[in-house]
């Protein structure tokens, strides 16, 4: 009997819906531009609200979300994404061996790997960035009270603070991706435009983000999908990624009390 079947009908409905949203969310890069088909403000706000519900240490909520619809700013961020893409994939920075193993290895078919490399190398795959509403996710570079946590991990308060703040921002981002999917809005988390501190400083300047007091963590694009994306890269199962009590001890050995 599945875990869902063990629940009361109402709880089962919610649990199955959550699982459905998690399983079916995909990075959507084939999208209408904001000018062709804008995502309405109340949809964007609902998605941001989902981000605001993310957990954070002592509910510190270290994130800020800058919602960019301005075309020039979107173009500038998109250009920075393309530059990095072309440099990495079109400039011979990555060998075919690397591309076909760690980068696109999961695709298996050489034709699919080739097409993806070309789409990346020309920067074409990054077109979605300027087409979309871009949510710039930034957070405070440090957390107030971080010194109290340093007994937990032997790193400096500042390192721990920024690690935690970044973690919170990523949780907020994931909430947004899931909410967007539930609303039928296509989304993609992306980082390519921030390929250097100079690029990050440039984006910060465009969005009036005080840098480096605030760090840009990444971006979420929001746009209506041109068509549904049903298949995405497979994920490893718990049998491969979960370990019992210590890394290397198979999940199969899990013993129920
Ligand atoms: C931290 C992070 C950085 C990413 N950076 C980019 C990026 O710069 N450009 C992009 O198009 N997608 C980016 N992605 C999206 C991934 O490529 C995508 O999530 C992954 O291939 C799995 O596909 P799926 O989201 O459709 O399941 C990023 C995702 C994460 C979590």
Short mmCIF file of C-alpha atoms and ligand atoms in Angstrom, two decimals:
data_model
loop_
_atom_site.label_atom_id
_atom_site.label_comp_id
_atom_site.label_asym_id
_atom_site.label_seq_id
_atom_site.Cartn_x
_atom_site.Cartn_y
_atom_site.Cartn_z
CA UNK A 1 0.00 0.00 0.00
CA UNK A 2 1.43 3.41 -0.99
CA UNK A 3 1.83 6.11 1.65
CA UNK A 4 -0.97 8.04 -0.03
CA UNK A 5 -3.37 5.13 0.35
CA UNK A 6 -2.68 5.13 4.08
CA UNK A 7 -4.10 8.66 4.50
CA UNK A 8 -7.62 9.93 5.12
CA UNK A 9 -9.25 11.10 1.86
CA UNK A 10 -8.71 14.84 2.39
CA UNK A 11 -5.09 14.49 3.49
CA UNK A 12 -4.51 12.10 0.63
CA UNK A 13 -5.79 14.66 -1.85
CA UNK A 14 -3.34 17.31 -0.54
CA UNK A 15 -0.42 14.92 -0.35
CA UNK A 16 -1.00 13.66 -3.88
CA UNK A 17 -1.32 17.23 -5.16
CA UNK A 18 1.97 18.27 -3.53
CA UNK A 19 3.68 15.21 -4.99
CA UNK A 20 2.17 15.90 -8.40
CA UNK A 21 3.48 19.49 -8.36
CA UNK A 22 6.95 18.44 -7.19
CA UNK A 23 7.22 15.65 -9.77
CA UNK A 24 5.93 17.61 -12.75
CA UNK A 25 7.69 20.96 -12.32
CA UNK A 26 10.22 21.46 -15.10
CA UNK A 27 12.53 24.25 -16.17
CA UNK A 28 10.52 26.06 -18.86
CA UNK A 29 12.64 27.79 -21.47
CA UNK A 30 10.24 27.75 -24.43
CA UNK A 31 8.01 30.61 -23.43
CA UNK A 32 5.97 33.59 -24.61
CA UNK A 33 7.70 36.90 -24.10
CA UNK A 34 6.28 39.23 -21.46
CA UNK A 35 5.28 41.61 -24.27
CA UNK A 36 3.37 38.86 -26.13
CA UNK A 37 1.59 37.42 -23.12
CA UNK A 38 2.28 39.07 -19.77
CA UNK A 39 2.09 37.21 -16.48
CA UNK A 40 -0.45 39.24 -14.44
CA UNK A 41 0.66 41.04 -11.30
CA UNK A 42 -1.55 38.97 -8.98
CA UNK A 43 0.02 35.75 -10.34
CA UNK A 44 3.51 37.16 -9.75
CA UNK A 45 2.55 38.27 -6.26
CA UNK A 46 1.18 34.83 -5.39
CA UNK A 47 4.46 33.28 -6.52
CA UNK A 48 6.51 35.75 -4.50
CA UNK A 49 4.24 35.10 -1.51
CA UNK A 50 5.13 31.40 -1.81
CA UNK A 51 8.79 32.44 -1.68
CA UNK A 52 8.11 34.50 1.44
CA UNK A 53 6.79 31.38 3.21
CA UNK A 54 10.20 29.68 3.14
CA UNK A 55 11.88 28.81 6.44
CA UNK A 56 14.89 30.72 7.77
CA UNK A 57 16.91 30.73 11.00
CA UNK A 58 14.84 32.35 13.74
CA UNK A 59 12.51 33.47 10.97
CA UNK A 60 15.06 36.05 9.89
CA UNK A 61 13.84 36.06 6.26
CA UNK A 62 17.11 37.37 4.82
CA UNK A 63 15.84 37.55 1.23
CA UNK A 64 14.61 40.37 -0.99
CA UNK A 65 12.99 39.77 -4.36
CA UNK A 66 13.36 42.29 -7.17
CA UNK A 67 10.73 41.64 -9.84
CA UNK A 68 12.04 42.89 -13.17
CA UNK A 69 9.65 43.55 -16.04
CA UNK A 70 11.65 46.41 -17.55
CA UNK A 71 12.73 45.22 -21.00
CA UNK A 72 16.14 46.90 -21.01
CA UNK A 73 17.08 45.33 -17.66
CA UNK A 74 15.81 41.93 -18.81
CA UNK A 75 17.88 42.26 -21.97
CA UNK A 76 20.98 43.21 -19.98
CA UNK A 77 20.60 40.21 -17.66
CA UNK A 78 19.86 37.97 -20.65
CA UNK A 79 23.01 39.22 -22.43
CA UNK A 80 25.15 38.37 -19.43
CA UNK A 81 23.62 34.88 -19.44
CA UNK A 82 24.36 34.45 -23.12
CA UNK A 83 27.95 35.63 -22.78
CA UNK A 84 28.67 32.97 -20.18
CA UNK A 85 26.84 30.33 -22.19
CA UNK A 86 28.79 31.09 -25.36
CA UNK A 87 32.06 31.20 -23.46
CA UNK A 88 31.45 27.85 -21.80
CA UNK A 89 29.87 25.89 -24.60
CA UNK A 90 30.79 27.73 -27.77
CA UNK A 91 34.36 28.65 -26.92
CA UNK A 92 35.80 25.18 -26.47
CA UNK A 93 36.01 25.60 -22.70
CA UNK A 94 34.36 22.22 -22.29
CA UNK A 95 35.54 19.19 -24.24
CA UNK A 96 33.11 16.81 -25.93
CA UNK A 97 34.08 14.20 -23.36
CA UNK A 98 33.08 16.52 -20.52
CA UNK A 99 29.89 17.61 -22.28
CA UNK A 100 28.85 14.03 -22.99
CA UNK A 101 29.61 12.78 -19.50
CA UNK A 102 29.06 15.18 -16.65
CA UNK A 103 27.18 17.97 -18.45
CA UNK A 104 24.64 16.31 -20.70
CA UNK A 105 25.53 12.68 -20.01
CA UNK A 106 22.06 11.97 -18.65
CA UNK A 107 20.65 12.51 -22.16
CA UNK A 108 22.56 9.43 -23.40
CA UNK A 109 21.81 9.95 -27.15
CA UNK A 110 24.75 11.72 -28.91
CA UNK A 111 22.27 13.61 -31.14
CA UNK A 112 20.46 15.09 -28.12
CA UNK A 113 23.78 15.98 -26.48
CA UNK A 114 24.96 17.61 -29.72
CA UNK A 115 21.80 19.68 -30.14
CA UNK A 116 21.92 20.84 -26.52
CA UNK A 117 25.57 21.83 -26.86
CA UNK A 118 24.83 23.86 -30.00
CA UNK A 119 21.82 25.54 -28.35
CA UNK A 120 24.04 26.45 -25.42
CA UNK A 121 27.09 27.40 -27.51
CA UNK A 122 25.16 29.93 -29.58
CA UNK A 123 23.49 31.29 -26.46
CA UNK A 124 20.15 30.52 -28.06
CA UNK A 125 18.87 28.56 -25.11
CA UNK A 126 19.21 31.68 -22.97
CA UNK A 127 16.62 33.61 -25.03
CA UNK A 128 14.05 32.81 -22.38
CA UNK A 129 15.79 35.10 -19.91
CA UNK A 130 14.98 38.35 -21.67
CA UNK A 131 11.52 37.08 -22.60
CA UNK A 132 10.56 36.42 -18.98
CA UNK A 133 9.76 38.41 -15.91
CA UNK A 134 12.94 37.99 -13.90
CA UNK A 135 12.82 37.65 -10.14
CA UNK A 136 16.25 38.62 -8.84
CA UNK A 137 16.76 36.83 -5.55
CA UNK A 138 19.16 38.56 -3.22
CA UNK A 139 19.89 38.26 0.44
CA UNK A 140 21.91 39.93 3.14
CA UNK A 141 25.49 38.73 3.02
CA UNK A 142 25.37 38.00 6.75
CA UNK A 143 22.81 37.10 9.36
CA UNK A 144 22.36 39.03 12.59
CA UNK A 145 23.28 36.81 15.53
CA UNK A 146 25.37 34.47 13.42
CA UNK A 147 28.11 34.37 16.05
CA UNK A 148 25.82 32.31 18.26
CA UNK A 149 25.80 29.50 15.73
CA UNK A 150 29.52 29.03 15.24
CA UNK A 151 29.76 26.32 17.88
CA UNK A 152 27.70 24.15 15.52
CA UNK A 153 30.10 24.16 12.60
CA UNK A 154 33.79 25.06 12.77
CA UNK A 155 33.68 27.89 10.26
CA UNK A 156 33.61 31.60 10.79
CA UNK A 157 30.39 33.36 11.74
CA UNK A 158 30.44 35.19 8.43
CA UNK A 159 30.86 32.01 6.39
CA UNK A 160 28.09 30.29 8.27
CA UNK A 161 25.87 33.33 8.01
CA UNK A 162 26.24 33.58 4.28
CA UNK A 163 25.81 29.82 3.87
CA UNK A 164 22.58 29.93 5.85
CA UNK A 165 21.30 33.05 4.13
CA UNK A 166 21.95 31.47 0.74
CA UNK A 167 20.22 28.29 1.84
CA UNK A 168 17.15 30.28 2.83
CA UNK A 169 17.11 32.06 -0.52
CA UNK A 170 17.26 28.74 -2.35
CA UNK A 171 14.34 27.43 -0.30
CA UNK A 172 12.39 30.54 -1.20
CA UNK A 173 13.27 29.98 -4.86
CA UNK A 174 12.03 26.40 -4.78
CA UNK A 175 8.75 27.52 -3.21
CA UNK A 176 8.36 29.97 -6.08
CA UNK A 177 9.08 27.33 -8.73
CA UNK A 178 6.47 25.01 -7.25
CA UNK A 179 3.85 27.75 -6.87
CA UNK A 180 4.47 28.92 -10.44
CA UNK A 181 4.00 25.39 -11.73
CA UNK A 182 0.78 24.99 -9.75
CA UNK A 183 -0.52 28.20 -11.37
CA UNK A 184 0.50 27.07 -14.86
CA UNK A 185 3.26 29.69 -15.11
CA UNK A 186 6.53 28.44 -16.59
CA UNK A 187 9.62 29.07 -14.53
CA UNK A 188 13.33 28.36 -14.50
CA UNK A 189 15.93 28.89 -11.82
CA UNK A 190 19.13 30.23 -13.36
CA UNK A 191 22.55 31.52 -12.45
CA UNK A 192 24.43 31.94 -15.75
CA UNK A 193 24.32 35.76 -15.82
CA UNK A 194 26.40 35.86 -12.64
CA UNK A 195 29.57 34.41 -14.06
CA UNK A 196 31.86 36.91 -12.30
CA UNK A 197 31.80 39.41 -9.42
CA UNK A 198 31.73 42.15 -12.07
CA UNK A 199 28.61 40.65 -13.63
CA UNK A 200 26.98 40.41 -10.22
CA UNK A 201 27.90 44.04 -9.45
CA UNK A 202 26.43 45.10 -12.81
CA UNK A 203 23.11 43.37 -12.14
CA UNK A 204 23.08 44.78 -8.61
CA UNK A 205 23.56 48.28 -10.05
CA UNK A 206 20.74 47.79 -12.57
CA UNK A 207 18.39 46.70 -9.79
CA UNK A 208 19.54 49.16 -7.12
CA UNK A 209 20.77 46.33 -4.89
CA UNK A 210 23.50 47.47 -2.47
CA UNK A 211 26.45 45.25 -3.36
CA UNK A 212 28.27 43.54 -1.64
CA UNK A 213 26.19 44.03 1.52
CA UNK A 214 23.60 42.08 -0.42
CA UNK A 215 24.53 39.04 -2.46
CA UNK A 216 22.61 38.05 -5.55
CA UNK A 217 21.82 34.38 -5.15
CA UNK A 218 20.22 33.78 -8.50
CA UNK A 219 17.14 34.32 -10.60
CA UNK A 220 13.74 32.83 -11.26
CA UNK A 221 12.19 33.43 -14.66
CA UNK A 222 8.41 33.58 -14.98
CA UNK A 223 6.59 33.34 -18.30
CA UNK A 224 3.71 31.51 -19.93
CA UNK A 225 4.90 28.27 -21.54
CA UNK A 226 4.62 27.90 -25.32
CA UNK A 227 3.76 24.24 -24.75
CA UNK A 228 3.76 21.90 -21.77
CA UNK A 229 7.02 20.16 -20.95
CA UNK A 230 6.19 16.68 -19.83
CA UNK A 231 9.59 15.04 -19.82
CA UNK A 232 12.65 16.25 -18.01
CA UNK A 233 15.87 14.68 -16.83
CA UNK A 234 15.27 11.66 -14.64
CA UNK A 235 16.15 11.91 -10.99
CA UNK A 236 17.93 9.32 -8.90
CA UNK A 237 15.71 7.34 -6.57
CA UNK A 238 16.05 7.20 -2.78
CA UNK A 239 17.58 3.74 -3.33
CA UNK A 240 20.56 5.55 -4.89
CA UNK A 241 20.64 8.78 -2.89
CA UNK A 242 19.54 7.82 0.62
CA UNK A 243 21.79 6.04 3.11
CA UNK A 244 21.01 4.39 6.36
CA UNK A 245 22.76 5.97 9.38
CA UNK A 246 26.02 6.54 7.50
CA UNK A 247 27.01 7.28 3.93
CA UNK A 248 27.65 4.07 2.07
CA UNK A 249 25.20 1.97 4.10
CA UNK A 250 22.42 1.02 1.71
CA UNK A 251 18.93 2.39 2.25
CA UNK A 252 17.77 -1.22 1.87
CA UNK A 253 19.21 -1.86 5.34
CA UNK A 254 16.77 0.59 6.97
CA UNK A 255 15.09 -1.13 9.90
CA UNK A 256 11.71 -0.08 11.16
CA UNK A 257 11.32 -0.13 14.94
C1 LIG B 1 21.51 26.38 -8.68
C2 LIG B 1 20.94 26.19 -10.07
C3 LIG B 1 21.49 26.89 -11.13
C4 LIG B 1 20.94 26.77 -12.42
N1 LIG B 1 21.43 27.54 -13.43
C5 LIG B 1 20.82 27.55 -14.63
C6 LIG B 1 21.23 28.48 -15.63
O1 LIG B 1 22.12 29.30 -15.43
N2 LIG B 1 20.57 28.45 -16.83
C7 LIG B 1 19.53 27.61 -17.05
O2 LIG B 1 18.94 27.66 -18.14
N3 LIG B 1 19.11 26.71 -16.12
C8 LIG B 1 19.73 26.67 -14.92
N4 LIG B 1 19.28 25.82 -13.92
C9 LIG B 1 18.16 24.90 -14.20
C10 LIG B 1 18.67 23.47 -14.37
O3 LIG B 1 19.33 23.32 -15.61
C11 LIG B 1 17.49 22.50 -14.29
O4 LIG B 1 16.81 22.67 -13.08
C12 LIG B 1 17.98 21.04 -14.35
O5 LIG B 1 18.50 20.76 -15.63
C13 LIG B 1 16.87 20.05 -14.06
O6 LIG B 1 15.79 20.24 -14.97
P1 LIG B 1 14.33 20.52 -14.44
O7 LIG B 1 14.38 21.79 -13.61
O8 LIG B 1 13.50 20.67 -15.68
O9 LIG B 1 13.90 19.36 -13.62
C14 LIG B 1 19.84 25.90 -12.64
C15 LIG B 1 19.29 25.20 -11.56
C16 LIG B 1 19.82 25.35 -10.29
C17 LIG B 1 19.17 24.62 -9.14
#
